[in-house]
PDB file of C-alpha atoms and ligand atoms in Angstrom:
ATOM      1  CA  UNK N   1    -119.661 105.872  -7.469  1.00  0.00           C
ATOM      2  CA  UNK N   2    -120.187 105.711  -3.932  1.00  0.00           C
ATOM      3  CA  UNK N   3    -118.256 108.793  -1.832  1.00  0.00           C
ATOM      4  CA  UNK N   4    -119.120 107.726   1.382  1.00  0.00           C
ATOM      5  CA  UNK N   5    -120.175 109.746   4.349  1.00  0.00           C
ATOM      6  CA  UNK N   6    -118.379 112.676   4.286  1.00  0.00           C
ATOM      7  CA  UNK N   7    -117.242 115.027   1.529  1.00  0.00           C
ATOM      8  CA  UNK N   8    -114.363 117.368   1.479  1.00  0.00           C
ATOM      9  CA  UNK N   9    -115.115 119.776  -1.156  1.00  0.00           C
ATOM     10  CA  UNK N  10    -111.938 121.943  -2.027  1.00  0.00           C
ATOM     11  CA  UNK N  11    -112.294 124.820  -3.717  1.00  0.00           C
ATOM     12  CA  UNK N  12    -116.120 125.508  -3.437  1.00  0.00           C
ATOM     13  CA  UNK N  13    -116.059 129.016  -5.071  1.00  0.00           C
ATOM     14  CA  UNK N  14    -119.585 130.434  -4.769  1.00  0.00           C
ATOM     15  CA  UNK N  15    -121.053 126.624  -4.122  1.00  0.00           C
ATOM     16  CA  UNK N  16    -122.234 126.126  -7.597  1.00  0.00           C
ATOM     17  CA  UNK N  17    -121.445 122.037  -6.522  1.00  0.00           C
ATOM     18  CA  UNK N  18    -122.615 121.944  -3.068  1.00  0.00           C
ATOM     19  CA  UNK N  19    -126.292 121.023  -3.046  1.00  0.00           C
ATOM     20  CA  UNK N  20    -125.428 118.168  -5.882  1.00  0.00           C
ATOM     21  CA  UNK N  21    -122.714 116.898  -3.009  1.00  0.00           C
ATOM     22  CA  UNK N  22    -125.542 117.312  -0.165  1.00  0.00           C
ATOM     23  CA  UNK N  23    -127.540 115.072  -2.647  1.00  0.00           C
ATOM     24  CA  UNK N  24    -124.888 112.185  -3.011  1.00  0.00           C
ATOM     25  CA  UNK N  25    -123.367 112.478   0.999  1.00  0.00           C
ATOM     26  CA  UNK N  26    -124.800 112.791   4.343  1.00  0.00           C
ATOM     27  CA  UNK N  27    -122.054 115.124   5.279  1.00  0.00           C
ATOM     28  CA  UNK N  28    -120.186 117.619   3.173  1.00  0.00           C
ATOM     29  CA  UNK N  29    -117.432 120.481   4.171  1.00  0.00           C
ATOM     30  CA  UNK N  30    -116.891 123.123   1.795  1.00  0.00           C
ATOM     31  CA  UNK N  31    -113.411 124.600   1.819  1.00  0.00           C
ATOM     32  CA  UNK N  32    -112.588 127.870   0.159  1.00  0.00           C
ATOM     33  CA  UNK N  33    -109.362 130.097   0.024  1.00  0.00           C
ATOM     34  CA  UNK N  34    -111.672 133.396  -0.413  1.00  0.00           C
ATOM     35  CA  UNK N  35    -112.602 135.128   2.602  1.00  0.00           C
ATOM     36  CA  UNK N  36    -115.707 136.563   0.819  1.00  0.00           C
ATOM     37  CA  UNK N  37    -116.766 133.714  -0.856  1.00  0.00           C
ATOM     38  CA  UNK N  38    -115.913 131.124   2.467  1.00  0.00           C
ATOM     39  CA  UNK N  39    -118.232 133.513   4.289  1.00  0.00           C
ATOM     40  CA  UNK N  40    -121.246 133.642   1.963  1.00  0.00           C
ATOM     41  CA  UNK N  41    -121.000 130.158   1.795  1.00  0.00           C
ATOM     42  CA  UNK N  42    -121.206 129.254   5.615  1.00  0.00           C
ATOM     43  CA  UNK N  43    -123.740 131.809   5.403  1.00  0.00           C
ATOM     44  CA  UNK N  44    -126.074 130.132   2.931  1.00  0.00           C
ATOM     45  CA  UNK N  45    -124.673 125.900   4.018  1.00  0.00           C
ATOM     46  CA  UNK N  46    -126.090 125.000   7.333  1.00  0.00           C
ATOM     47  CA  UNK N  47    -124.990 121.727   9.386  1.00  0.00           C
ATOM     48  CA  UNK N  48    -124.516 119.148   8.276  1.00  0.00           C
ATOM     49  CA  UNK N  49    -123.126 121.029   5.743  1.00  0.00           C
ATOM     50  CA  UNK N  50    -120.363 123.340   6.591  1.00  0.00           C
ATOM     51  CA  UNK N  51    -117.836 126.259   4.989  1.00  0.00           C
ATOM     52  CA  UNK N  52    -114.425 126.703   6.606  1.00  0.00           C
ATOM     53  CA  UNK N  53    -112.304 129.168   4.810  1.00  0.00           C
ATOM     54  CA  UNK N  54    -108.780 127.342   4.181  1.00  0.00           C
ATOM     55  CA  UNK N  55    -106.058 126.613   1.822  1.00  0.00           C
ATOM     56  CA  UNK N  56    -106.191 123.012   0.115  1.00  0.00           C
ATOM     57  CA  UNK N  57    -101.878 123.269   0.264  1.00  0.00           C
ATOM     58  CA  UNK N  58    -102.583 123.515   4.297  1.00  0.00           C
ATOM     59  CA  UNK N  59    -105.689 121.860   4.769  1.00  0.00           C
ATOM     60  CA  UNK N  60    -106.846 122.577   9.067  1.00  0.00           C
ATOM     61  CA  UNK N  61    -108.649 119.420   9.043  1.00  0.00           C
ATOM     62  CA  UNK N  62    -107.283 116.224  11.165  1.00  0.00           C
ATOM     63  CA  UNK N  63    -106.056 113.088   9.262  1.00  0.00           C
ATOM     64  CA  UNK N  64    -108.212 110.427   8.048  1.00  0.00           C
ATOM     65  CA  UNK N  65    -110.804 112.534   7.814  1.00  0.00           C
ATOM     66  CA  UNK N  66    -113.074 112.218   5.233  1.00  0.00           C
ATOM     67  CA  UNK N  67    -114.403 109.396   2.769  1.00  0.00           C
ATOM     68  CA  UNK N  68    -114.051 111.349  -0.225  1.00  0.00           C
ATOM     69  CA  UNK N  69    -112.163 114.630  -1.519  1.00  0.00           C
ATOM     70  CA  UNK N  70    -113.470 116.585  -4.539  1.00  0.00           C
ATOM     71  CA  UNK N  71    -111.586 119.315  -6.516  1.00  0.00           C
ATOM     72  CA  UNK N  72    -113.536 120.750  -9.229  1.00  0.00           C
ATOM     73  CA  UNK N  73    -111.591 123.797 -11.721  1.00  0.00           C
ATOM     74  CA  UNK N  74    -109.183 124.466  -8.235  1.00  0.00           C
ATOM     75  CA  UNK N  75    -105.733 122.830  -8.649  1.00  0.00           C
ATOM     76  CA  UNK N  76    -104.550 125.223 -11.591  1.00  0.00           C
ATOM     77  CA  UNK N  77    -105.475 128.356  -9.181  1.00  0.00           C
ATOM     78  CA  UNK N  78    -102.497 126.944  -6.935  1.00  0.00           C
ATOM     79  CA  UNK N  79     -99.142 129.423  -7.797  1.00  0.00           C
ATOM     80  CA  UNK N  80     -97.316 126.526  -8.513  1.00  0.00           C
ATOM     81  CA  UNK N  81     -96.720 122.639  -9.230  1.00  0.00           C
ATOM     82  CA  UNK N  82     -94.690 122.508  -5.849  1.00  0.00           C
ATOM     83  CA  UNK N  83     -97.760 123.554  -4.229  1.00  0.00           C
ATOM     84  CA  UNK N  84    -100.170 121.531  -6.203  1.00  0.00           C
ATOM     85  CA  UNK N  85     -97.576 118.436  -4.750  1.00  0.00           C
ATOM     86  CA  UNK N  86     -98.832 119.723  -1.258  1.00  0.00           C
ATOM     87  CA  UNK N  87    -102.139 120.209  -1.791  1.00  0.00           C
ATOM     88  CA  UNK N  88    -101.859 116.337  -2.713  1.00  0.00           C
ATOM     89  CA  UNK N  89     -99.858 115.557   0.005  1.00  0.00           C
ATOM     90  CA  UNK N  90    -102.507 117.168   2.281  1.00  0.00           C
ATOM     91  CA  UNK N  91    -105.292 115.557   0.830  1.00  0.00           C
ATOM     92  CA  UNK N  92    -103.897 112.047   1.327  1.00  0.00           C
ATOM     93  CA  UNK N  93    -103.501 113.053   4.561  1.00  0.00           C
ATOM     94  CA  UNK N  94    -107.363 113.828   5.211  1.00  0.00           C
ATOM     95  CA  UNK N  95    -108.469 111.099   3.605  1.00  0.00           C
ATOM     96  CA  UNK N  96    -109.568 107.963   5.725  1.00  0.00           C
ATOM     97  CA  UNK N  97    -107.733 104.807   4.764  1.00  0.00           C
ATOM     98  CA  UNK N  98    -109.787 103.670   1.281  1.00  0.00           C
ATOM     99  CA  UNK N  99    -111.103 107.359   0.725  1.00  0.00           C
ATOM    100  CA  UNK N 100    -111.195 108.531  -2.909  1.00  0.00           C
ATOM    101  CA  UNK N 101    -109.789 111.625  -4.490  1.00  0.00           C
ATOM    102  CA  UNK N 102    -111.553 112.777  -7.882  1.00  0.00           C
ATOM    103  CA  UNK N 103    -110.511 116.440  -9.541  1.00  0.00           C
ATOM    104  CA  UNK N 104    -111.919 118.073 -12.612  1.00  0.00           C
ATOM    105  CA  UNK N 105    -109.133 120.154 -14.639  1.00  0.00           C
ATOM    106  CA  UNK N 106    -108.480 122.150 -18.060  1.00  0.00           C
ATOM    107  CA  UNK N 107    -105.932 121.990 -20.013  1.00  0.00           C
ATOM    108  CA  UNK N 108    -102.823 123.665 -21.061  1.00  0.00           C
ATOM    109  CA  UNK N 109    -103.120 126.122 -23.994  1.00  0.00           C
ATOM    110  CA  UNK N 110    -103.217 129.735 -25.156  1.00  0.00           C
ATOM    111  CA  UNK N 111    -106.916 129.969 -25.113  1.00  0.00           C
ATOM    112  CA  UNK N 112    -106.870 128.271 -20.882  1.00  0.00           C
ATOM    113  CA  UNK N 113    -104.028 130.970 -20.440  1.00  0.00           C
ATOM    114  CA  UNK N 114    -105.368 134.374 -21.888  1.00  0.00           C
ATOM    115  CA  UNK N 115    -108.436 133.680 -20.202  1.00  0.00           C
ATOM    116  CA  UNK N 116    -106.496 133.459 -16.861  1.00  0.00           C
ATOM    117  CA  UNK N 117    -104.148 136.512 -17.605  1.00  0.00           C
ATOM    118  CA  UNK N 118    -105.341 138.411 -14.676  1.00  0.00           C
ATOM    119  CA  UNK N 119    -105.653 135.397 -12.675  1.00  0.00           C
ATOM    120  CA  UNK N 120    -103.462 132.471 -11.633  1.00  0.00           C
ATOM    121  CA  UNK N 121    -103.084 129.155 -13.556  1.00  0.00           C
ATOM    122  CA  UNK N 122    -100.850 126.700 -13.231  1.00  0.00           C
ATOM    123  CA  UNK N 123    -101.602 124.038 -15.944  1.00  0.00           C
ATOM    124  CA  UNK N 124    -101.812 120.601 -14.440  1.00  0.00           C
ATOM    125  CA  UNK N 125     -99.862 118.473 -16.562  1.00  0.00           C
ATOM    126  CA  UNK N 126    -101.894 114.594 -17.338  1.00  0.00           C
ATOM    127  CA  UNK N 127     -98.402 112.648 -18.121  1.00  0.00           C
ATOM    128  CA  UNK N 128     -97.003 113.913 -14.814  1.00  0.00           C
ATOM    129  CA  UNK N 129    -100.322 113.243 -12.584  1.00  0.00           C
ATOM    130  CA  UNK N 130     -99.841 109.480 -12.063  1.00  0.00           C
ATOM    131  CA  UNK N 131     -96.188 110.136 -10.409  1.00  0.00           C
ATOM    132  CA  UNK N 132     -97.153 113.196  -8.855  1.00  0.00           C
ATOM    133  CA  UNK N 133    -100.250 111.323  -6.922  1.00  0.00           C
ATOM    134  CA  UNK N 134     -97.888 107.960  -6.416  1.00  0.00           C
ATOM    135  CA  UNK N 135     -95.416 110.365  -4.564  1.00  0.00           C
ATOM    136  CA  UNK N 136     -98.282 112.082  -2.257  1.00  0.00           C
ATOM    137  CA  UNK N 137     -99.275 108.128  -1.296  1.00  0.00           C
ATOM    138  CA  UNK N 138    -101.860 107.695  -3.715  1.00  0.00           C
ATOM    139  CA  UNK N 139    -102.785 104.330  -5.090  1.00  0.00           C
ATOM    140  CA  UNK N 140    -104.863 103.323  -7.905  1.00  0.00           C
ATOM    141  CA  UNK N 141    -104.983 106.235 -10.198  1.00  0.00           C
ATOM    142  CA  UNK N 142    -107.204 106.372 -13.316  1.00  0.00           C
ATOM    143  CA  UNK N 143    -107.724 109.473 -15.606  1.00  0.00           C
ATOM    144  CA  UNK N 144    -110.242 110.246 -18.236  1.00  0.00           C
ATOM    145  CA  UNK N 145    -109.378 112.497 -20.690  1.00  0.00           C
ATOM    146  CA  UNK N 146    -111.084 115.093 -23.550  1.00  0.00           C
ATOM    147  CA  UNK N 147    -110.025 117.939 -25.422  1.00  0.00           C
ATOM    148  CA  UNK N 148    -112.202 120.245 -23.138  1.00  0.00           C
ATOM    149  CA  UNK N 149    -110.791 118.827 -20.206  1.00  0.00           C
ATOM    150  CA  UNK N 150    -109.714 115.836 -18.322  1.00  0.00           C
ATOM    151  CA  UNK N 151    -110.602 114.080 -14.740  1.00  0.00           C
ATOM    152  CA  UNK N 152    -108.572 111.530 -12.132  1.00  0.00           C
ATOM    153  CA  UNK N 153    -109.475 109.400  -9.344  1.00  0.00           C
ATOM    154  CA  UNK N 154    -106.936 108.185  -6.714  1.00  0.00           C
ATOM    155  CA  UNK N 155    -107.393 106.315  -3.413  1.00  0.00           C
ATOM    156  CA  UNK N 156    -105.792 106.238   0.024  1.00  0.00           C
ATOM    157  CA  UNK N 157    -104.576 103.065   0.475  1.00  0.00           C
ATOM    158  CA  UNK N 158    -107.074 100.843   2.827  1.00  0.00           C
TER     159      UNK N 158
HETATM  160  C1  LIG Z 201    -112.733 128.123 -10.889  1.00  0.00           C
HETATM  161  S1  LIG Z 201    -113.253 128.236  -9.222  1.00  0.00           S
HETATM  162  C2  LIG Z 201    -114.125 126.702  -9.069  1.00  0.00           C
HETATM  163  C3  LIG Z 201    -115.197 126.760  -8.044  1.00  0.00           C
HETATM  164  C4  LIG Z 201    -116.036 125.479  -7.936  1.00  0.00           C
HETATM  165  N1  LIG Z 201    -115.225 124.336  -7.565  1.00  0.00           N
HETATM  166  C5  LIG Z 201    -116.797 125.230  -9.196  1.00  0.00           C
HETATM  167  O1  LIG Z 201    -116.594 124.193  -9.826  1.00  0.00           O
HETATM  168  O2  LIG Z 201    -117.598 126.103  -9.583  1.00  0.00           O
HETATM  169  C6  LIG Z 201    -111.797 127.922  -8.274  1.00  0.00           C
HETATM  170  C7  LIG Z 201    -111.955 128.188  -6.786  1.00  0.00           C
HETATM  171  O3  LIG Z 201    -110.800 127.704  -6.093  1.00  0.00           O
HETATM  172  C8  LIG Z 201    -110.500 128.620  -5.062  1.00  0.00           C
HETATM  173  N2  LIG Z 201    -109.088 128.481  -4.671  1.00  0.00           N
HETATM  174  C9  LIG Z 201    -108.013 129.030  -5.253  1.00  0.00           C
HETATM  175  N3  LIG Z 201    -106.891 128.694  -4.606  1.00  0.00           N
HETATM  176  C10 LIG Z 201    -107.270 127.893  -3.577  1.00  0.00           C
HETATM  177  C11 LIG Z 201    -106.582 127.244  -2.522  1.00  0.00           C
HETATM  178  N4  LIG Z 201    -105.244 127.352  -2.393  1.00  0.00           N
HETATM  179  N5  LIG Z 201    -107.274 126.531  -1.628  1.00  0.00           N
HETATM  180  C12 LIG Z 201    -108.633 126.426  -1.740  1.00  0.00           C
HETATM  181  N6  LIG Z 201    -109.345 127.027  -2.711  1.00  0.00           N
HETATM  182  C13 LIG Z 201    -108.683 127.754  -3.623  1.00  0.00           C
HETATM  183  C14 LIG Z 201    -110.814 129.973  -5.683  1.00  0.00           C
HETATM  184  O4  LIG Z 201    -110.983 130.966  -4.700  1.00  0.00           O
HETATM  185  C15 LIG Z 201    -112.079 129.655  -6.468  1.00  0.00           C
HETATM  186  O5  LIG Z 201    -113.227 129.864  -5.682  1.00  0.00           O
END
């Protein structure tokens, strides 16, 4: 699938993703909510790669930004649904007109939730997505889903 020319990667974490991005985009901007982690990561991601520490529920980038948005493992680590809706709402925003979404999540259930017990996680739910992503401005959403996990696409209107 073609992402265009510039990635926003939300979420990054340690960068475990990055250097496949780098691979599949000329450009690609890392964001991450951890001050540690958003610091070893501009540390070891030189232009035109590039780590701005950040919250994906305010994201400090301009509209119509980007051709592409990527959210690996990040939207259940928001504190709530309300703030997964902004995160959304932000990421519509930064998208260029035709820019895609995609997001990798879990799913609900006990095992997803002990394992987070001293951590946040806010279970996306898959029979809500499709609204939630219509409200934000989001057209043409498709989701693929396993037992291990599921994945969505959306796109900015062109
Ligand atoms: C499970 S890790 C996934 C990291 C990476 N995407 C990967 O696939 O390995 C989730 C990451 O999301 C970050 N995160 C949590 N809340 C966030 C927020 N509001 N905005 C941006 N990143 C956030 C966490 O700090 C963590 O690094």
């Amino acid at each position: 699938m073609p992402l265009g020319d510039h990635i926003l990667e939300i979420g990054a974490g340690a960068g475990p993703a990055t250097s496949e991005l780098r691979r599949r985009a000329p450009r690609v901007t890392s964001l991450e909510y951890d001050h540690t982690l958003a610091l070893k990561l501009a540390q070891h991601n030189a232009p035109p790669a590039n780590a701005v520490q950040g919250d994906a529920a305010a994201l400090p980038f301009a509209g119509a930004t980007f051709s592409c948005a990527i959210a690996i493992l990040v939207l259940h680590h928001l504190k709530s649904a309300a703030l997964q809706d902004r995160a959304f709402a932000e990421i519509h925003r930064v998208l260029r007109p035709g820019g895609i979404f995609l997001a990798g999540e879990i799913p609900d259930g006990w095992l997803h939730r002990v394992m987070h017990i001293r951590s946040t996680f806010t279970p996306v739910q898959p029979p809500s997505l499709a609204a939630r992503l219509a409200h934000a401005g989001f057209r043409s959403v498709c989701m693929d889903s396993h037992p291990q996990g599921f994945r969505f696409q959306a796109r900015r209107q062109v």
